[in-house]
Each structure stands twice: as C-alpha cells, then as structure tokens.
Amino acid sequence: MKAVKKTNGLAGSCRLLDCLMDGIAQYGHFVFLLYGLILWFAPGKTRARRRESCLMALLSICLCSLSSLIIGRLWKRKRPFVKAGEIWNFTGHKANSSFPSNHAMNGVAVAFQLLHDGMPGAKGIAALSGLLAFSRLFAGVHYPTDLFGGAAIAAGMGCLLNRPVIRKLARMGVRFVDAGEARLIRWRKG
C-alpha cells in the first residue's frame, strides 16, 4: 500500500504529468490496437509473419483475459482507492476486482509476442507496456502486485502459446485469412 500511496501522491503536483498519466491509463491500450492494425495491413514481404504474430498476440490477450475473469471471480481484491480513502482515483475507475491488472497483462502479452517474433517496433511497444502499467499505479487503481501478477500471467501464456503445434495452427489461420482476402479482392474487381 505504501508504494501506491507514494506513487499516487505524485498526482496533482504537475498538471501536465496528471494529464499524461490519465491519458495513458485510460487510452494507452488503443496504441496497441493501432500498432496491430498497421502490422496486419501493411504490405511487404514479411506480411504473413507479421500477421501470424498479430494472431498470436490476440490469442494471448483472449486467453489472458479469460484467466483474469476467472481469477477476478474467485478473488475480489479491493482496489487501492477503495481500501484507502486518501488515494485519488482520478480516472473515475469503478471499484471492481483489482487483481490482476488487465491493462498491464494485455500490454505485456502483446509486447512478449512481438519481442518473441522480432517484430519492428517491439521494444517501443514493450516500453509503452511498462508506462501503461506505471500509469495504473499512478492513477491509484492497482497495487504493484496486480501489475506483476498480470505480467506473470501474460509471460506464462506467451510461453505456453509459442509451442510449435500452436504456431502451426496460427500459420494455417493466416493462410485461411489471406485466401479469403484474395477471394474478396477478386470478387470486388468482378
């Protein structure tokens, strides 16, 4: 609780920092979505490999989110701003279960996959993932253990999903999507 109070205590001291952290805490995950769309749709020789990486990251997010849902139902950990009245919840977050941090978990899931696959910009996404996690602590909506727990779930899921048989299924999925896309283009040209 000390780490949350100390970090959240920085809120209100600098308007620019508050706006930055609030924006990242609430909307930072949209950068991951935009990056994924760019990777998916950008032309080039590595398109199939990039799409496979995107598909794997999406699968990891889905399975991590399912894990989080189950954990949240079993363990209803109160958020810091609920437990301690002096913690300022400036994002207006609702008082649902705190563990694990879905933002941190999903950010790490994407970063893990992109780093594993050597995708362009993966280090920047990893840095953004860390900043997103910090912003949730700054906003008083998570404990450090919520962030570390989410990151651990994401890393574990990444290791599990990058087994050869699952990667083979992802490649098949990309080929299926590519074939459907080619048929759609031919149909539109008519």
PDB file of C-alpha atoms in Angstrom:
ATOM      1  CA  MET A   1       0.000   0.000   0.000  1.00  0.00           C
ATOM      2  CA  LYS A   2       2.964   2.321   0.660  1.00  0.00           C
ATOM      3  CA  ALA A   3       4.083   2.141  -2.986  1.00  0.00           C
ATOM      4  CA  VAL A   4       0.584   3.024  -4.202  1.00  0.00           C
ATOM      5  CA  LYS A   5       0.263   5.941  -1.777  1.00  0.00           C
ATOM      6  CA  LYS A   6       3.703   7.266  -2.674  1.00  0.00           C
ATOM      7  CA  THR A   7       3.185   6.968  -6.434  1.00  0.00           C
ATOM      8  CA  ASN A   8      -0.386   8.241  -6.335  1.00  0.00           C
ATOM      9  CA  GLY A   9       0.831  11.088  -4.110  1.00  0.00           C
ATOM     10  CA  LEU A  10       2.612  12.491  -7.180  1.00  0.00           C
ATOM     11  CA  ALA A  11      -0.799  13.105  -8.756  1.00  0.00           C
ATOM     12  CA  GLY A  12      -1.862  16.713  -8.515  1.00  0.00           C
ATOM     13  CA  SER A  13       1.678  18.111  -8.349  1.00  0.00           C
ATOM     14  CA  CYS A  14       2.038  18.719 -12.097  1.00  0.00           C
ATOM     15  CA  ARG A  15      -0.943  19.229 -14.390  1.00  0.00           C
ATOM     16  CA  LEU A  16       0.960  18.018 -17.457  1.00  0.00           C
ATOM     17  CA  LEU A  17       2.023  14.794 -15.696  1.00  0.00           C
ATOM     18  CA  ASP A  18      -1.544  14.235 -14.475  1.00  0.00           C
ATOM     19  CA  CYS A  19      -2.947  14.645 -17.992  1.00  0.00           C
ATOM     20  CA  LEU A  20      -0.283  12.393 -19.479  1.00  0.00           C
ATOM     21  CA  MET A  21      -0.781   9.623 -16.922  1.00  0.00           C
ATOM     22  CA  ASP A  22      -4.568   9.900 -17.127  1.00  0.00           C
ATOM     23  CA  GLY A  23      -4.455   9.667 -20.924  1.00  0.00           C
ATOM     24  CA  ILE A  24      -2.117   6.672 -20.863  1.00  0.00           C
ATOM     25  CA  ALA A  25      -4.047   4.936 -18.069  1.00  0.00           C
ATOM     26  CA  GLN A  26      -7.372   5.282 -19.868  1.00  0.00           C
ATOM     27  CA  TYR A  27      -6.464   5.234 -23.561  1.00  0.00           C
ATOM     28  CA  GLY A  28      -2.945   3.805 -23.882  1.00  0.00           C
ATOM     29  CA  HIS A  29      -4.262   0.417 -24.932  1.00  0.00           C
ATOM     30  CA  PHE A  30      -5.539   1.964 -28.176  1.00  0.00           C
ATOM     31  CA  VAL A  31      -1.908   2.407 -29.301  1.00  0.00           C
ATOM     32  CA  PHE A  32      -1.555  -1.389 -29.174  1.00  0.00           C
ATOM     33  CA  LEU A  33      -4.649  -1.767 -31.325  1.00  0.00           C
ATOM     34  CA  LEU A  34      -3.428   0.804 -33.848  1.00  0.00           C
ATOM     35  CA  TYR A  35       0.003  -0.839 -33.999  1.00  0.00           C
ATOM     36  CA  GLY A  36      -1.629  -4.238 -34.559  1.00  0.00           C
ATOM     37  CA  LEU A  37      -3.702  -2.865 -37.429  1.00  0.00           C
ATOM     38  CA  ILE A  38      -0.599  -1.388 -39.034  1.00  0.00           C
ATOM     39  CA  LEU A  39       1.262  -4.697 -38.687  1.00  0.00           C
ATOM     40  CA  TRP A  40      -1.710  -6.596 -40.119  1.00  0.00           C
ATOM     41  CA  PHE A  41      -2.456  -4.412 -43.124  1.00  0.00           C
ATOM     42  CA  ALA A  42       0.983  -3.064 -44.111  1.00  0.00           C
ATOM     43  CA  PRO A  43       2.205  -4.540 -47.378  1.00  0.00           C
ATOM     44  CA  GLY A  44       5.574  -6.192 -47.753  1.00  0.00           C
ATOM     45  CA  LYS A  45       7.490  -9.446 -47.855  1.00  0.00           C
ATOM     46  CA  THR A  46       7.032 -10.124 -44.132  1.00  0.00           C
ATOM     47  CA  ARG A  47       3.262  -9.725 -44.181  1.00  0.00           C
ATOM     48  CA  ALA A  48       2.463 -13.385 -43.382  1.00  0.00           C
ATOM     49  CA  ARG A  49       4.952 -13.413 -40.489  1.00  0.00           C
ATOM     50  CA  ARG A  50       3.561 -10.136 -39.117  1.00  0.00           C
ATOM     51  CA  ARG A  51       0.012 -11.446 -39.355  1.00  0.00           C
ATOM     52  CA  GLU A  52       0.974 -14.625 -37.560  1.00  0.00           C
ATOM     53  CA  SER A  53       2.485 -12.534 -34.753  1.00  0.00           C
ATOM     54  CA  CYS A  54      -0.679 -10.400 -34.557  1.00  0.00           C
ATOM     55  CA  LEU A  55      -2.847 -13.509 -34.404  1.00  0.00           C
ATOM     56  CA  MET A  56      -0.699 -14.983 -31.643  1.00  0.00           C
ATOM     57  CA  ALA A  57      -0.830 -11.728 -29.661  1.00  0.00           C
ATOM     58  CA  LEU A  58      -4.616 -11.610 -30.000  1.00  0.00           C
ATOM     59  CA  LEU A  59      -4.931 -15.233 -28.875  1.00  0.00           C
ATOM     60  CA  SER A  60      -2.716 -14.471 -25.890  1.00  0.00           C
ATOM     61  CA  ILE A  61      -4.856 -11.458 -24.951  1.00  0.00           C
ATOM     62  CA  CYS A  62      -8.045 -13.530 -25.187  1.00  0.00           C
ATOM     63  CA  LEU A  63      -6.679 -16.333 -23.008  1.00  0.00           C
ATOM     64  CA  CYS A  64      -5.147 -13.892 -20.520  1.00  0.00           C
ATOM     65  CA  SER A  65      -8.462 -12.048 -20.268  1.00  0.00           C
ATOM     66  CA  LEU A  66     -10.283 -15.326 -19.638  1.00  0.00           C
ATOM     67  CA  SER A  67      -7.766 -16.139 -16.890  1.00  0.00           C
ATOM     68  CA  SER A  68      -8.273 -12.680 -15.408  1.00  0.00           C
ATOM     69  CA  LEU A  69     -12.041 -13.089 -15.428  1.00  0.00           C
ATOM     70  CA  ILE A  70     -11.779 -16.374 -13.548  1.00  0.00           C
ATOM     71  CA  ILE A  71      -9.275 -15.002 -11.023  1.00  0.00           C
ATOM     72  CA  GLY A  72     -11.391 -11.863 -10.502  1.00  0.00           C
ATOM     73  CA  ARG A  73     -14.458 -14.005  -9.727  1.00  0.00           C
ATOM     74  CA  LEU A  74     -12.533 -16.150  -7.247  1.00  0.00           C
ATOM     75  CA  TRP A  75     -10.602 -13.339  -5.545  1.00  0.00           C
ATOM     76  CA  LYS A  76     -12.331  -9.990  -5.241  1.00  0.00           C
ATOM     77  CA  ARG A  77      -9.368  -7.881  -4.202  1.00  0.00           C
ATOM     78  CA  LYS A  78     -10.406  -4.325  -3.408  1.00  0.00           C
ATOM     79  CA  ARG A  79      -8.760  -1.572  -5.408  1.00  0.00           C
ATOM     80  CA  PRO A  80      -6.383   0.768  -3.553  1.00  0.00           C
ATOM     81  CA  PHE A  81      -8.733   3.761  -3.779  1.00  0.00           C
ATOM     82  CA  VAL A  82     -11.481   1.694  -2.147  1.00  0.00           C
ATOM     83  CA  LYS A  83      -9.236   0.435   0.630  1.00  0.00           C
ATOM     84  CA  ALA A  84      -7.606   3.784   1.439  1.00  0.00           C
ATOM     85  CA  GLY A  85      -9.640   6.983   1.124  1.00  0.00           C
ATOM     86  CA  GLU A  86      -6.559   9.179   0.663  1.00  0.00           C
ATOM     87  CA  ILE A  87      -5.753   7.530  -2.684  1.00  0.00           C
ATOM     88  CA  TRP A  88      -7.067   9.640  -5.530  1.00  0.00           C
ATOM     89  CA  ASN A  89      -8.822   7.697  -8.302  1.00  0.00           C
ATOM     90  CA  PHE A  90      -8.626  10.463 -10.881  1.00  0.00           C
ATOM     91  CA  THR A  91      -9.571   8.164 -13.774  1.00  0.00           C
ATOM     92  CA  GLY A  92     -13.022   7.517 -12.349  1.00  0.00           C
ATOM     93  CA  HIS A  93     -12.426   3.749 -12.433  1.00  0.00           C
ATOM     94  CA  LYS A  94     -15.173   1.564 -10.991  1.00  0.00           C
ATOM     95  CA  ALA A  95     -14.498  -0.396  -7.824  1.00  0.00           C
ATOM     96  CA  ASN A  96     -14.326  -3.892  -9.338  1.00  0.00           C
ATOM     97  CA  SER A  97     -11.651  -6.522  -8.630  1.00  0.00           C
ATOM     98  CA  SER A  98      -8.089  -5.218  -8.683  1.00  0.00           C
ATOM     99  CA  PHE A  99      -6.082  -8.392  -9.392  1.00  0.00           C
ATOM    100  CA  PRO A 100      -4.652  -8.852 -11.971  1.00  0.00           C
ATOM    101  CA  SER A 101      -4.233  -5.614 -13.893  1.00  0.00           C
ATOM    102  CA  ASN A 102      -5.778  -6.303 -17.289  1.00  0.00           C
ATOM    103  CA  HIS A 103      -4.043  -3.301 -18.852  1.00  0.00           C
ATOM    104  CA  ALA A 104      -0.616  -4.439 -17.663  1.00  0.00           C
ATOM    105  CA  MET A 105      -1.366  -8.062 -18.521  1.00  0.00           C
ATOM    106  CA  ASN A 106      -2.554  -7.380 -22.057  1.00  0.00           C
ATOM    107  CA  GLY A 107       0.262  -4.904 -22.704  1.00  0.00           C
ATOM    108  CA  VAL A 108       2.831  -7.493 -21.629  1.00  0.00           C
ATOM    109  CA  ALA A 109       1.066 -10.187 -23.680  1.00  0.00           C
ATOM    110  CA  VAL A 110       1.434  -8.082 -26.828  1.00  0.00           C
ATOM    111  CA  ALA A 111       4.989  -6.988 -26.032  1.00  0.00           C
ATOM    112  CA  PHE A 112       6.043 -10.555 -25.217  1.00  0.00           C
ATOM    113  CA  GLN A 113       4.745 -11.851 -28.534  1.00  0.00           C
ATOM    114  CA  LEU A 114       6.209  -9.048 -30.613  1.00  0.00           C
ATOM    115  CA  LEU A 115       9.604  -9.373 -28.926  1.00  0.00           C
ATOM    116  CA  HIS A 116       9.494 -13.160 -29.323  1.00  0.00           C
ATOM    117  CA  ASP A 117       8.786 -12.787 -33.045  1.00  0.00           C
ATOM    118  CA  GLY A 118      11.282  -9.945 -33.602  1.00  0.00           C
ATOM    119  CA  MET A 119       8.644  -7.563 -34.945  1.00  0.00           C
ATOM    120  CA  PRO A 120       9.585  -3.983 -35.843  1.00  0.00           C
ATOM    121  CA  GLY A 121       8.822  -1.574 -33.027  1.00  0.00           C
ATOM    122  CA  ALA A 122       8.569  -4.356 -30.430  1.00  0.00           C
ATOM    123  CA  LYS A 123      10.911  -2.581 -27.991  1.00  0.00           C
ATOM    124  CA  GLY A 124       8.793   0.572 -28.205  1.00  0.00           C
ATOM    125  CA  ILE A 125       5.657  -1.444 -27.503  1.00  0.00           C
ATOM    126  CA  ALA A 126       7.414  -3.072 -24.540  1.00  0.00           C
ATOM    127  CA  ALA A 127       8.326   0.380 -23.185  1.00  0.00           C
ATOM    128  CA  LEU A 128       4.733   1.540 -23.658  1.00  0.00           C
ATOM    129  CA  SER A 129       3.564  -1.574 -21.830  1.00  0.00           C
ATOM    130  CA  GLY A 130       5.708  -0.589 -18.831  1.00  0.00           C
ATOM    131  CA  LEU A 131       4.472   3.003 -18.966  1.00  0.00           C
ATOM    132  CA  LEU A 132       0.859   1.800 -19.154  1.00  0.00           C
ATOM    133  CA  ALA A 133       1.402  -0.375 -16.074  1.00  0.00           C
ATOM    134  CA  PHE A 134       3.012   2.525 -14.186  1.00  0.00           C
ATOM    135  CA  SER A 135       0.134   4.832 -15.130  1.00  0.00           C
ATOM    136  CA  ARG A 136      -2.327   2.423 -13.487  1.00  0.00           C
ATOM    137  CA  LEU A 137      -0.308   2.570 -10.271  1.00  0.00           C
ATOM    138  CA  PHE A 138      -0.049   6.366 -10.553  1.00  0.00           C
ATOM    139  CA  ALA A 139      -3.832   6.557 -11.001  1.00  0.00           C
ATOM    140  CA  GLY A 140      -4.362   4.617  -7.767  1.00  0.00           C
ATOM    141  CA  VAL A 141      -6.330   1.813  -9.395  1.00  0.00           C
ATOM    142  CA  HIS A 142      -3.778  -1.014  -8.889  1.00  0.00           C
ATOM    143  CA  TYR A 143      -1.215  -2.342  -6.447  1.00  0.00           C
ATOM    144  CA  PRO A 144       2.273  -3.261  -7.720  1.00  0.00           C
ATOM    145  CA  THR A 145       1.391  -6.933  -7.198  1.00  0.00           C
ATOM    146  CA  ASP A 146      -1.586  -6.516  -9.565  1.00  0.00           C
ATOM    147  CA  LEU A 147       0.848  -5.317 -12.237  1.00  0.00           C
ATOM    148  CA  PHE A 148       3.408  -8.064 -11.593  1.00  0.00           C
ATOM    149  CA  GLY A 149       0.663 -10.694 -11.435  1.00  0.00           C
ATOM    150  CA  GLY A 150      -0.752  -9.557 -14.767  1.00  0.00           C
ATOM    151  CA  ALA A 151       2.722  -9.561 -16.321  1.00  0.00           C
ATOM    152  CA  ALA A 152       3.421 -13.063 -14.980  1.00  0.00           C
ATOM    153  CA  ILE A 153       0.146 -14.403 -16.391  1.00  0.00           C
ATOM    154  CA  ALA A 154       0.943 -12.831 -19.771  1.00  0.00           C
ATOM    155  CA  ALA A 155       4.501 -14.209 -19.855  1.00  0.00           C
ATOM    156  CA  GLY A 156       3.277 -17.663 -18.862  1.00  0.00           C
ATOM    157  CA  MET A 157       0.599 -17.563 -21.535  1.00  0.00           C
ATOM    158  CA  GLY A 158       3.155 -16.411 -24.105  1.00  0.00           C
ATOM    159  CA  CYS A 159       5.437 -19.335 -23.288  1.00  0.00           C
ATOM    160  CA  LEU A 160       2.510 -21.753 -23.469  1.00  0.00           C
ATOM    161  CA  LEU A 161       1.183 -20.414 -26.767  1.00  0.00           C
ATOM    162  CA  ASN A 162       4.513 -20.377 -28.579  1.00  0.00           C
ATOM    163  CA  ARG A 163       4.663 -24.157 -28.751  1.00  0.00           C
ATOM    164  CA  PRO A 164       5.261 -25.452 -32.298  1.00  0.00           C
ATOM    165  CA  VAL A 165       1.815 -27.029 -32.680  1.00  0.00           C
ATOM    166  CA  ILE A 166       0.027 -23.787 -31.783  1.00  0.00           C
ATOM    167  CA  ARG A 167       2.275 -21.747 -34.084  1.00  0.00           C
ATOM    168  CA  LYS A 168       1.412 -24.162 -36.891  1.00  0.00           C
ATOM    169  CA  LEU A 169      -2.299 -23.544 -36.252  1.00  0.00           C
ATOM    170  CA  ALA A 170      -1.663 -19.783 -36.333  1.00  0.00           C
ATOM    171  CA  ARG A 171       0.083 -20.117 -39.709  1.00  0.00           C
ATOM    172  CA  MET A 172      -2.892 -22.083 -41.013  1.00  0.00           C
ATOM    173  CA  GLY A 173      -5.210 -19.341 -39.742  1.00  0.00           C
ATOM    174  CA  VAL A 174      -3.188 -16.660 -41.527  1.00  0.00           C
ATOM    175  CA  ARG A 175      -3.268 -18.651 -44.792  1.00  0.00           C
ATOM    176  CA  PHE A 176      -7.038 -19.042 -44.416  1.00  0.00           C
ATOM    177  CA  VAL A 177      -7.499 -15.282 -43.889  1.00  0.00           C
ATOM    178  CA  ASP A 178      -5.160 -14.468 -46.800  1.00  0.00           C
ATOM    179  CA  ALA A 179      -7.096 -16.797 -49.107  1.00  0.00           C
ATOM    180  CA  GLY A 180     -10.408 -15.231 -48.095  1.00  0.00           C
ATOM    181  CA  GLU A 181      -8.988 -11.760 -48.606  1.00  0.00           C
ATOM    182  CA  ALA A 182      -7.758 -12.705 -52.096  1.00  0.00           C
ATOM    183  CA  ARG A 183     -11.212 -14.073 -52.998  1.00  0.00           C
ATOM    184  CA  LEU A 184     -12.849 -10.878 -51.746  1.00  0.00           C
ATOM    185  CA  ILE A 185     -10.494  -8.719 -53.862  1.00  0.00           C
ATOM    186  CA  ARG A 186     -11.198 -10.817 -56.969  1.00  0.00           C
ATOM    187  CA  TRP A 187     -14.949 -10.612 -56.305  1.00  0.00           C
ATOM    188  CA  ARG A 188     -14.825  -6.798 -55.902  1.00  0.00           C
ATOM    189  CA  LYS A 189     -12.911  -6.435 -59.156  1.00  0.00           C
ATOM    190  CA  GLY A 190     -15.666  -8.544 -60.603  1.00  0.00           C
TER     191      GLY A 190
END
